[in-house]
Amino acid sequence: MSTGDAVLPAEARAGGRRAPSCGGGASSATSRQRPGIGWLAPAGVLFAVFALLPIVVVAYLSLTAWNGLGAPHWAGLANWRALVHDTEVPHGIRITLLLTVVSWAVQTPLALLLGVWSAGPQRHRAVLSAVFFLPLLLSLAAIALSWQALLDPNFGAPAALANALHIPSPNLIGDPHRALYVVVAVLAWQWVPFHTLIYQGAARQIPTQLYEAAALDGATRVRQFVAVTLPQLRHTVVASSVLMIVGSLTYFETILLLTGGGPGDATEVLPLHMYRTGFVGFDMGYASALALLLVVVGAGLSVLIVRASGFARMDSDREGL
């Protein structure tokens, strides 16, 4: 298999063609009546119960003083005034945003390339794709504890390699300058398969006519990937990026079990500060204020990505095919 074979979906390399659409499809589609508002009701109810209602409850708790037992007591804006003066919040936001940016920069190209490759007809592709997706089947706790044992400076893989090379064993998760990037690597191993699955499905929907036209113009495999595959996947890149960035704002279990926020506060993300405030310090009201801050930051980043990418103005790339 050549290097370029990994950049095209299955139908493009196999030379397959899509069946032409019926001539009267457009007119019949426009003549159909649009679904009524009732079709939105089930999704609307689920969204209201499992998304809007919890946010409303958290917003109310952020205005109370509550230790998790008994009834909450109204505290007004006391928690929000405390949040403004909390010196750990700016640090937590900085670490969280750094983790978000680096995670996106690492996971996006890996998931994109693996997704496009796994959409092709390569030999043993199905077996290798199944191996890639194994992390999706593991629990977050199992992943964090396994990597913690694997990176142990005394008995883990770095120690074994250092002993073989007769050099000092590095303490990767104990180094304040490296710990965050170790977390990024573990999170990439954990979540790249999910985004690979998204890109794989999108790559299989790219019309083969585009690759055939590019090949007639003399475009190489790499050129076809840059000029055809990437533009056709821009919708998917935006959707995957929103999921990735918003999800990175809730990274918690892996960091808690792998580094505990350390060494020092090198990996002390804002969700971890929220957890310790609520479930260690039993200050549920202030923890609710931190949670609502995360919701606002996540929603703001999502809107910014959609607006900056022009996602709301995108039309179908397959129009007229």
mmCIF file of C-alpha atoms in Angstrom:
data_model
loop_
_atom_site.group_PDB
_atom_site.id
_atom_site.type_symbol
_atom_site.label_atom_id
_atom_site.label_comp_id
_atom_site.label_asym_id
_atom_site.label_seq_id
_atom_site.Cartn_x
_atom_site.Cartn_y
_atom_site.Cartn_z
ATOM 1 C CA MET A 1 0.000 0.000 0.000
ATOM 2 C CA SER A 2 1.400 3.390 -0.945
ATOM 3 C CA THR A 3 1.304 6.371 1.372
ATOM 4 C CA GLY A 4 -1.313 8.077 -0.715
ATOM 5 C CA ASP A 5 -3.693 5.099 -0.475
ATOM 6 C CA ALA A 6 -4.473 6.094 3.087
ATOM 7 C CA VAL A 7 -5.978 9.421 2.126
ATOM 8 C CA LEU A 8 -8.943 8.330 -0.008
ATOM 9 C CA PRO A 9 -12.207 6.683 0.967
ATOM 10 C CA ALA A 10 -13.021 3.175 -0.203
ATOM 11 C CA GLU A 11 -15.207 4.025 -3.158
ATOM 12 C CA ALA A 12 -12.680 6.479 -4.632
ATOM 13 C CA ARG A 13 -9.866 3.909 -4.762
ATOM 14 C CA ALA A 14 -12.095 1.043 -5.796
ATOM 15 C CA GLY A 15 -13.377 3.035 -8.769
ATOM 16 C CA GLY A 16 -17.008 2.667 -7.705
ATOM 17 C CA ARG A 17 -19.709 5.053 -8.808
ATOM 18 C CA ARG A 18 -22.794 6.225 -7.034
ATOM 19 C CA ALA A 19 -26.160 5.551 -8.651
ATOM 20 C CA PRO A 20 -27.572 8.685 -10.281
ATOM 21 C CA SER A 21 -30.459 10.303 -8.488
ATOM 22 C CA CYS A 22 -33.937 10.256 -9.971
ATOM 23 C CA GLY A 23 -34.836 13.245 -12.070
ATOM 24 C CA GLY A 24 -38.000 14.019 -10.165
ATOM 25 C CA GLY A 25 -36.419 13.768 -6.720
ATOM 26 C CA ALA A 26 -36.020 17.512 -6.203
ATOM 27 C CA SER A 27 -39.562 18.395 -7.155
ATOM 28 C CA SER A 28 -41.068 15.585 -5.089
ATOM 29 C CA ALA A 29 -38.946 16.596 -2.090
ATOM 30 C CA THR A 30 -40.091 20.197 -2.280
ATOM 31 C CA SER A 31 -43.692 19.122 -2.689
ATOM 32 C CA ARG A 32 -43.669 17.183 0.543
ATOM 33 C CA GLN A 33 -44.992 18.920 3.598
ATOM 34 C CA ARG A 34 -42.406 19.711 6.246
ATOM 35 C CA PRO A 35 -42.733 17.795 9.540
ATOM 36 C CA GLY A 36 -44.812 19.544 12.153
ATOM 37 C CA ILE A 37 -43.550 20.939 15.413
ATOM 38 C CA GLY A 38 -44.777 17.803 17.150
ATOM 39 C CA TRP A 39 -41.797 15.865 15.797
ATOM 40 C CA LEU A 40 -39.561 18.104 17.917
ATOM 41 C CA ALA A 41 -41.398 17.329 21.152
ATOM 42 C CA PRO A 42 -39.520 14.130 22.230
ATOM 43 C CA ALA A 43 -36.094 15.690 21.698
ATOM 44 C CA GLY A 44 -37.264 18.931 23.284
ATOM 45 C CA VAL A 45 -38.502 17.146 26.405
ATOM 46 C CA LEU A 46 -35.242 15.203 26.773
ATOM 47 C CA PHE A 47 -33.190 18.363 26.307
ATOM 48 C CA ALA A 48 -35.265 20.251 28.850
ATOM 49 C CA VAL A 49 -35.108 17.493 31.472
ATOM 50 C CA PHE A 50 -31.464 16.477 31.110
ATOM 51 C CA ALA A 51 -29.867 19.801 30.055
ATOM 52 C CA LEU A 52 -31.889 22.887 30.879
ATOM 53 C CA LEU A 53 -33.314 21.728 34.206
ATOM 54 C CA PRO A 54 -29.905 20.771 35.715
ATOM 55 C CA ILE A 55 -28.477 24.143 34.627
ATOM 56 C CA VAL A 56 -31.373 25.947 36.304
ATOM 57 C CA VAL A 57 -30.860 23.937 39.508
ATOM 58 C CA VAL A 58 -27.113 24.651 39.495
ATOM 59 C CA ALA A 59 -27.799 28.344 38.929
ATOM 60 C CA TYR A 60 -30.095 28.366 41.961
ATOM 61 C CA LEU A 61 -27.583 26.471 44.128
ATOM 62 C CA SER A 62 -24.874 28.975 43.158
ATOM 63 C CA LEU A 63 -26.925 31.570 45.043
ATOM 64 C CA THR A 64 -27.143 29.476 48.216
ATOM 65 C CA ALA A 65 -24.954 28.203 51.035
ATOM 66 C CA TRP A 66 -25.231 24.407 51.217
ATOM 67 C CA ASN A 67 -22.997 21.671 52.580
ATOM 68 C CA GLY A 68 -24.843 18.869 50.796
ATOM 69 C CA LEU A 69 -27.074 18.030 53.770
ATOM 70 C CA GLY A 70 -30.334 19.609 54.788
ATOM 71 C CA ALA A 71 -31.885 22.507 52.925
ATOM 72 C CA PRO A 72 -29.854 25.142 51.063
ATOM 73 C CA HIS A 73 -29.828 28.624 52.601
ATOM 74 C CA TRP A 74 -30.106 31.702 50.420
ATOM 75 C CA ALA A 75 -26.767 33.523 50.162
ATOM 76 C CA GLY A 76 -27.371 35.897 47.275
ATOM 77 C CA LEU A 77 -24.209 36.794 45.345
ATOM 78 C CA ALA A 78 -21.815 35.734 48.118
ATOM 79 C CA ASN A 79 -20.495 32.756 46.131
ATOM 80 C CA TRP A 80 -19.907 34.885 43.043
ATOM 81 C CA ARG A 81 -18.047 37.516 45.070
ATOM 82 C CA ALA A 82 -15.904 34.730 46.507
ATOM 83 C CA LEU A 83 -15.267 33.420 42.981
ATOM 84 C CA VAL A 84 -13.968 36.811 41.866
ATOM 85 C CA HIS A 85 -11.456 36.857 44.719
ATOM 86 C CA ASP A 86 -10.463 33.162 44.487
ATOM 87 C CA THR A 87 -6.822 33.064 43.370
ATOM 88 C CA GLU A 88 -7.145 29.430 42.242
ATOM 89 C CA VAL A 89 -9.771 30.240 39.626
ATOM 90 C CA PRO A 90 -7.500 32.170 37.187
ATOM 91 C CA HIS A 91 -4.876 29.428 37.469
ATOM 92 C CA GLY A 92 -7.515 26.741 36.911
ATOM 93 C CA ILE A 93 -8.874 28.576 33.863
ATOM 94 C CA ARG A 94 -5.363 28.978 32.419
ATOM 95 C CA ILE A 95 -4.516 25.289 32.849
ATOM 96 C CA THR A 96 -7.916 24.255 31.493
ATOM 97 C CA LEU A 97 -7.582 26.424 28.379
ATOM 98 C CA LEU A 98 -3.994 25.253 27.809
ATOM 99 C CA LEU A 99 -5.133 21.638 28.097
ATOM 100 C CA THR A 100 -7.994 22.370 25.686
ATOM 101 C CA VAL A 101 -5.823 24.005 23.028
ATOM 102 C CA VAL A 102 -3.026 21.424 23.154
ATOM 103 C CA SER A 103 -5.512 18.525 23.185
ATOM 104 C CA TRP A 104 -7.265 19.915 20.107
ATOM 105 C CA ALA A 105 -3.949 20.449 18.298
ATOM 106 C CA VAL A 106 -2.894 16.848 19.007
ATOM 107 C CA GLN A 107 -6.162 14.974 18.620
ATOM 108 C CA THR A 108 -7.570 16.662 15.497
ATOM 109 C CA PRO A 109 -4.836 15.731 12.969
ATOM 110 C CA LEU A 110 -4.484 12.220 14.410
ATOM 111 C CA ALA A 111 -8.211 11.553 14.305
ATOM 112 C CA LEU A 112 -8.534 13.079 10.833
ATOM 113 C CA LEU A 113 -5.756 10.972 9.287
ATOM 114 C CA LEU A 114 -6.835 7.765 11.017
ATOM 115 C CA GLY A 115 -10.459 8.370 10.091
ATOM 116 C CA VAL A 116 -9.729 8.930 6.400
ATOM 117 C CA TRP A 117 -7.386 5.939 6.326
ATOM 118 C CA SER A 118 -9.858 3.615 8.046
ATOM 119 C CA ALA A 119 -12.525 4.597 5.491
ATOM 120 C CA GLY A 120 -10.480 2.917 2.754
ATOM 121 C CA PRO A 121 -10.187 -0.712 1.563
ATOM 122 C CA GLN A 122 -6.707 -1.426 2.918
ATOM 123 C CA ARG A 123 -5.872 -4.982 3.868
ATOM 124 C CA HIS A 124 -6.617 -5.769 7.528
ATOM 125 C CA ARG A 125 -8.265 -2.342 7.842
ATOM 126 C CA ALA A 126 -11.207 -3.730 9.820
ATOM 127 C CA VAL A 127 -8.938 -5.507 12.300
ATOM 128 C CA LEU A 128 -6.720 -2.479 12.834
ATOM 129 C CA SER A 129 -9.753 -0.203 13.171
ATOM 130 C CA ALA A 130 -11.111 -2.473 15.894
ATOM 131 C CA VAL A 131 -7.764 -2.216 17.714
ATOM 132 C CA PHE A 132 -7.839 1.583 17.418
ATOM 133 C CA PHE A 133 -11.314 1.692 18.974
ATOM 134 C CA LEU A 134 -10.455 -0.446 22.019
ATOM 135 C CA PRO A 135 -9.945 2.581 24.336
ATOM 136 C CA LEU A 136 -13.606 3.455 23.811
ATOM 137 C CA LEU A 137 -14.549 0.208 25.570
ATOM 138 C CA LEU A 138 -12.479 0.876 28.694
ATOM 139 C CA SER A 139 -13.596 2.802 31.751
ATOM 140 C CA LEU A 140 -11.943 6.125 32.528
ATOM 141 C CA ALA A 141 -10.712 4.840 35.882
ATOM 142 C CA ALA A 142 -9.113 1.761 34.309
ATOM 143 C CA ILE A 143 -7.353 3.916 31.708
ATOM 144 C CA ALA A 144 -5.976 6.363 34.282
ATOM 145 C CA LEU A 145 -4.759 3.665 36.678
ATOM 146 C CA SER A 146 -3.199 1.650 33.845
ATOM 147 C CA TRP A 147 -1.257 4.639 32.565
ATOM 148 C CA GLN A 148 -0.239 5.569 36.094
ATOM 149 C CA ALA A 149 1.294 2.112 36.545
ATOM 150 C CA LEU A 150 2.837 2.213 33.064
ATOM 151 C CA LEU A 151 4.512 5.579 33.757
ATOM 152 C CA ASP A 152 5.690 4.713 37.262
ATOM 153 C CA PRO A 153 9.264 6.065 37.619
ATOM 154 C CA ASN A 154 10.406 2.975 39.555
ATOM 155 C CA PHE A 155 8.639 0.042 37.912
ATOM 156 C CA GLY A 156 7.057 1.395 34.729
ATOM 157 C CA ALA A 157 8.127 1.545 31.103
ATOM 158 C CA PRO A 158 10.334 4.664 31.500
ATOM 159 C CA ALA A 159 12.265 2.937 34.304
ATOM 160 C CA ALA A 160 12.782 -0.209 32.218
ATOM 161 C CA LEU A 161 13.993 1.827 29.238
ATOM 162 C CA ALA A 162 16.271 3.953 31.424
ATOM 163 C CA ASN A 163 17.798 0.843 33.009
ATOM 164 C CA ALA A 164 18.460 -0.634 29.579
ATOM 165 C CA LEU A 165 20.189 2.579 28.471
ATOM 166 C CA HIS A 166 21.940 3.063 31.843
ATOM 167 C CA ILE A 167 20.493 6.535 32.350
ATOM 168 C CA PRO A 168 18.467 8.012 35.225
ATOM 169 C CA SER A 169 14.795 7.124 35.136
ATOM 170 C CA PRO A 170 12.564 10.128 34.297
ATOM 171 C CA ASN A 171 9.563 10.873 36.482
ATOM 172 C CA LEU A 172 7.186 12.053 33.776
ATOM 173 C CA ILE A 173 4.064 12.502 35.890
ATOM 174 C CA GLY A 174 6.093 13.938 38.760
ATOM 175 C CA ASP A 175 7.700 16.710 36.720
ATOM 176 C CA PRO A 176 5.724 19.986 36.839
ATOM 177 C CA HIS A 177 6.931 20.896 33.334
ATOM 178 C CA ARG A 178 5.942 17.565 31.757
ATOM 179 C CA ALA A 179 2.911 16.371 33.699
ATOM 180 C CA LEU A 180 0.352 18.373 31.713
ATOM 181 C CA TYR A 181 1.684 17.062 28.400
ATOM 182 C CA VAL A 182 1.597 13.509 29.745
ATOM 183 C CA VAL A 183 -2.073 14.129 30.546
ATOM 184 C CA VAL A 184 -2.581 15.405 26.983
ATOM 185 C CA ALA A 185 -1.011 12.208 25.592
ATOM 186 C CA VAL A 186 -3.180 9.952 27.761
ATOM 187 C CA LEU A 187 -6.332 11.885 26.855
ATOM 188 C CA ALA A 188 -5.415 11.668 23.168
ATOM 189 C CA TRP A 189 -5.011 7.889 23.451
ATOM 190 C CA GLN A 190 -8.386 7.795 25.151
ATOM 191 C CA TRP A 191 -10.449 10.062 22.859
ATOM 192 C CA VAL A 192 -8.835 9.950 19.398
ATOM 193 C CA PRO A 193 -10.764 6.735 18.555
ATOM 194 C CA PHE A 194 -14.087 8.496 19.136
ATOM 195 C CA HIS A 195 -13.254 11.330 16.755
ATOM 196 C CA THR A 196 -11.695 8.857 14.307
ATOM 197 C CA LEU A 197 -15.078 7.165 14.095
ATOM 198 C CA ILE A 198 -16.692 10.521 13.229
ATOM 199 C CA TYR A 199 -14.171 11.244 10.460
ATOM 200 C CA GLN A 200 -14.437 7.700 9.139
ATOM 201 C CA GLY A 201 -18.174 8.019 8.619
ATOM 202 C CA ALA A 202 -17.817 11.439 7.000
ATOM 203 C CA ALA A 203 -15.018 10.332 4.655
ATOM 204 C CA ARG A 204 -17.152 7.496 3.325
ATOM 205 C CA GLN A 205 -19.800 10.004 2.226
ATOM 206 C CA ILE A 206 -17.502 12.021 -0.039
ATOM 207 C CA PRO A 207 -18.734 11.685 -3.663
ATOM 208 C CA THR A 208 -16.370 9.643 -5.828
ATOM 209 C CA GLN A 209 -16.959 11.998 -8.784
ATOM 210 C CA LEU A 210 -14.796 14.600 -7.085
ATOM 211 C CA TYR A 211 -11.816 12.232 -6.909
ATOM 212 C CA GLU A 212 -12.367 11.083 -10.480
ATOM 213 C CA ALA A 213 -12.350 14.680 -11.716
ATOM 214 C CA ALA A 214 -9.216 15.453 -9.716
ATOM 215 C CA ALA A 215 -7.468 12.366 -11.077
ATOM 216 C CA LEU A 216 -8.318 13.427 -14.655
ATOM 217 C CA ASP A 217 -6.700 16.787 -13.912
ATOM 218 C CA GLY A 218 -3.517 14.968 -12.883
ATOM 219 C CA ALA A 219 -3.807 15.506 -9.114
ATOM 220 C CA THR A 220 -1.676 13.202 -6.997
ATOM 221 C CA ARG A 221 -3.042 11.308 -4.010
ATOM 222 C CA VAL A 222 -1.699 13.903 -1.583
ATOM 223 C CA ARG A 223 -3.075 16.732 -3.716
ATOM 224 C CA GLN A 224 -6.479 15.037 -3.773
ATOM 225 C CA PHE A 225 -6.401 14.795 0.002
ATOM 226 C CA VAL A 226 -5.611 18.505 0.359
ATOM 227 C CA ALA A 227 -7.920 19.800 -2.382
ATOM 228 C CA VAL A 228 -10.836 17.354 -2.107
ATOM 229 C CA THR A 229 -10.882 15.428 1.175
ATOM 230 C CA LEU A 230 -10.100 18.281 3.563
ATOM 231 C CA PRO A 231 -12.638 20.761 2.099
ATOM 232 C CA GLN A 232 -15.322 18.080 2.074
ATOM 233 C CA LEU A 233 -14.647 17.333 5.755
ATOM 234 C CA ARG A 234 -14.743 20.918 6.994
ATOM 235 C CA HIS A 235 -18.234 20.428 8.438
ATOM 236 C CA THR A 236 -16.968 17.404 10.316
ATOM 237 C CA VAL A 237 -13.878 19.239 11.541
ATOM 238 C CA VAL A 238 -16.079 21.946 13.069
ATOM 239 C CA ALA A 239 -18.451 19.445 14.690
ATOM 240 C CA SER A 240 -15.582 17.338 16.033
ATOM 241 C CA SER A 241 -13.781 20.431 17.320
ATOM 242 C CA VAL A 242 -16.848 21.609 19.223
ATOM 243 C CA LEU A 243 -17.246 18.187 20.856
ATOM 244 C CA MET A 244 -13.525 18.039 21.603
ATOM 245 C CA ILE A 245 -13.223 21.520 23.087
ATOM 246 C CA VAL A 246 -16.383 21.366 25.157
ATOM 247 C CA GLY A 247 -15.449 17.879 26.330
ATOM 248 C CA SER A 248 -11.979 19.042 27.361
ATOM 249 C CA LEU A 249 -13.598 21.499 29.771
ATOM 250 C CA THR A 250 -14.973 18.526 31.705
ATOM 251 C CA TYR A 251 -11.814 16.388 31.833
ATOM 252 C CA PHE A 252 -11.741 15.306 35.425
ATOM 253 C CA GLU A 253 -11.555 11.593 36.272
ATOM 254 C CA THR A 254 -8.387 10.894 34.295
ATOM 255 C CA ILE A 255 -6.538 13.853 35.813
ATOM 256 C CA LEU A 256 -7.764 13.075 39.333
ATOM 257 C CA LEU A 257 -6.516 9.478 39.214
ATOM 258 C CA LEU A 258 -3.392 10.058 37.116
ATOM 259 C CA THR A 259 -1.843 13.132 38.734
ATOM 260 C CA GLY A 260 -4.325 14.334 41.353
ATOM 261 C CA GLY A 261 -3.831 17.850 40.015
ATOM 262 C CA GLY A 262 -0.121 17.732 40.737
ATOM 263 C CA PRO A 263 2.729 17.887 40.989
ATOM 264 C CA GLY A 264 1.894 20.999 42.936
ATOM 265 C CA ASP A 265 -0.850 22.603 40.882
ATOM 266 C CA ALA A 266 0.630 21.860 37.444
ATOM 267 C CA THR A 267 -2.484 19.951 36.304
ATOM 268 C CA GLU A 268 -5.069 21.617 38.564
ATOM 269 C CA VAL A 269 -7.844 22.182 36.037
ATOM 270 C CA LEU A 270 -11.000 24.069 36.962
ATOM 271 C CA PRO A 271 -13.249 20.951 37.119
ATOM 272 C CA LEU A 272 -10.861 19.449 39.675
ATOM 273 C CA HIS A 273 -11.047 22.607 41.775
ATOM 274 C CA MET A 274 -14.842 22.393 41.555
ATOM 275 C CA TYR A 275 -14.795 18.755 42.712
ATOM 276 C CA ARG A 276 -12.581 19.474 45.687
ATOM 277 C CA THR A 277 -14.673 22.482 46.675
ATOM 278 C CA GLY A 278 -17.914 20.529 46.569
ATOM 279 C CA PHE A 279 -17.033 17.000 47.660
ATOM 280 C CA VAL A 280 -13.968 17.588 49.832
ATOM 281 C CA GLY A 281 -14.759 21.020 51.263
ATOM 282 C CA PHE A 282 -18.548 20.367 51.259
ATOM 283 C CA ASP A 283 -19.258 23.821 49.844
ATOM 284 C CA MET A 284 -21.854 22.883 47.257
ATOM 285 C CA GLY A 285 -22.997 26.454 46.701
ATOM 286 C CA TYR A 286 -19.574 27.714 45.658
ATOM 287 C CA ALA A 287 -18.958 24.539 43.653
ATOM 288 C CA SER A 288 -22.198 25.250 41.784
ATOM 289 C CA ALA A 289 -20.903 28.710 40.921
ATOM 290 C CA LEU A 290 -17.741 27.121 39.501
ATOM 291 C CA ALA A 291 -19.854 24.641 37.540
ATOM 292 C CA LEU A 292 -21.944 27.435 36.066
ATOM 293 C CA LEU A 293 -18.753 29.259 35.095
ATOM 294 C CA LEU A 294 -17.662 26.154 33.174
ATOM 295 C CA VAL A 295 -21.025 26.053 31.398
ATOM 296 C CA VAL A 296 -20.660 29.689 30.352
ATOM 297 C CA VAL A 297 -17.075 29.173 29.128
ATOM 298 C CA GLY A 298 -18.039 26.031 27.208
ATOM 299 C CA ALA A 299 -21.061 27.673 25.573
ATOM 300 C CA GLY A 300 -19.000 30.745 24.686
ATOM 301 C CA LEU A 301 -16.266 28.675 23.045
ATOM 302 C CA SER A 302 -18.845 26.663 21.093
ATOM 303 C CA VAL A 303 -20.512 29.801 19.732
ATOM 304 C CA LEU A 304 -17.109 31.303 18.906
ATOM 305 C CA ILE A 305 -16.063 28.228 16.935
ATOM 306 C CA VAL A 306 -19.328 28.087 15.012
ATOM 307 C CA ARG A 307 -19.234 31.803 14.189
ATOM 308 C CA ALA A 308 -15.535 31.859 13.277
ATOM 309 C CA SER A 309 -15.828 28.797 11.033
ATOM 310 C CA GLY A 310 -18.963 30.014 9.267
ATOM 311 C CA PHE A 311 -20.576 26.681 10.094
ATOM 312 C CA ALA A 312 -24.069 28.216 10.283
ATOM 313 C CA ARG A 313 -23.738 29.500 6.708
ATOM 314 C CA MET A 314 -22.403 26.287 5.178
ATOM 315 C CA ASP A 315 -24.447 24.628 2.450
ATOM 316 C CA SER A 316 -24.279 21.040 1.372
ATOM 317 C CA ASP A 317 -21.107 20.205 -0.579
ATOM 318 C CA ARG A 318 -23.050 17.544 -2.475
ATOM 319 C CA GLU A 319 -25.553 19.994 -3.956
ATOM 320 C CA GLY A 320 -26.272 19.015 -7.561
ATOM 321 C CA LEU A 321 -24.337 15.733 -7.449
#
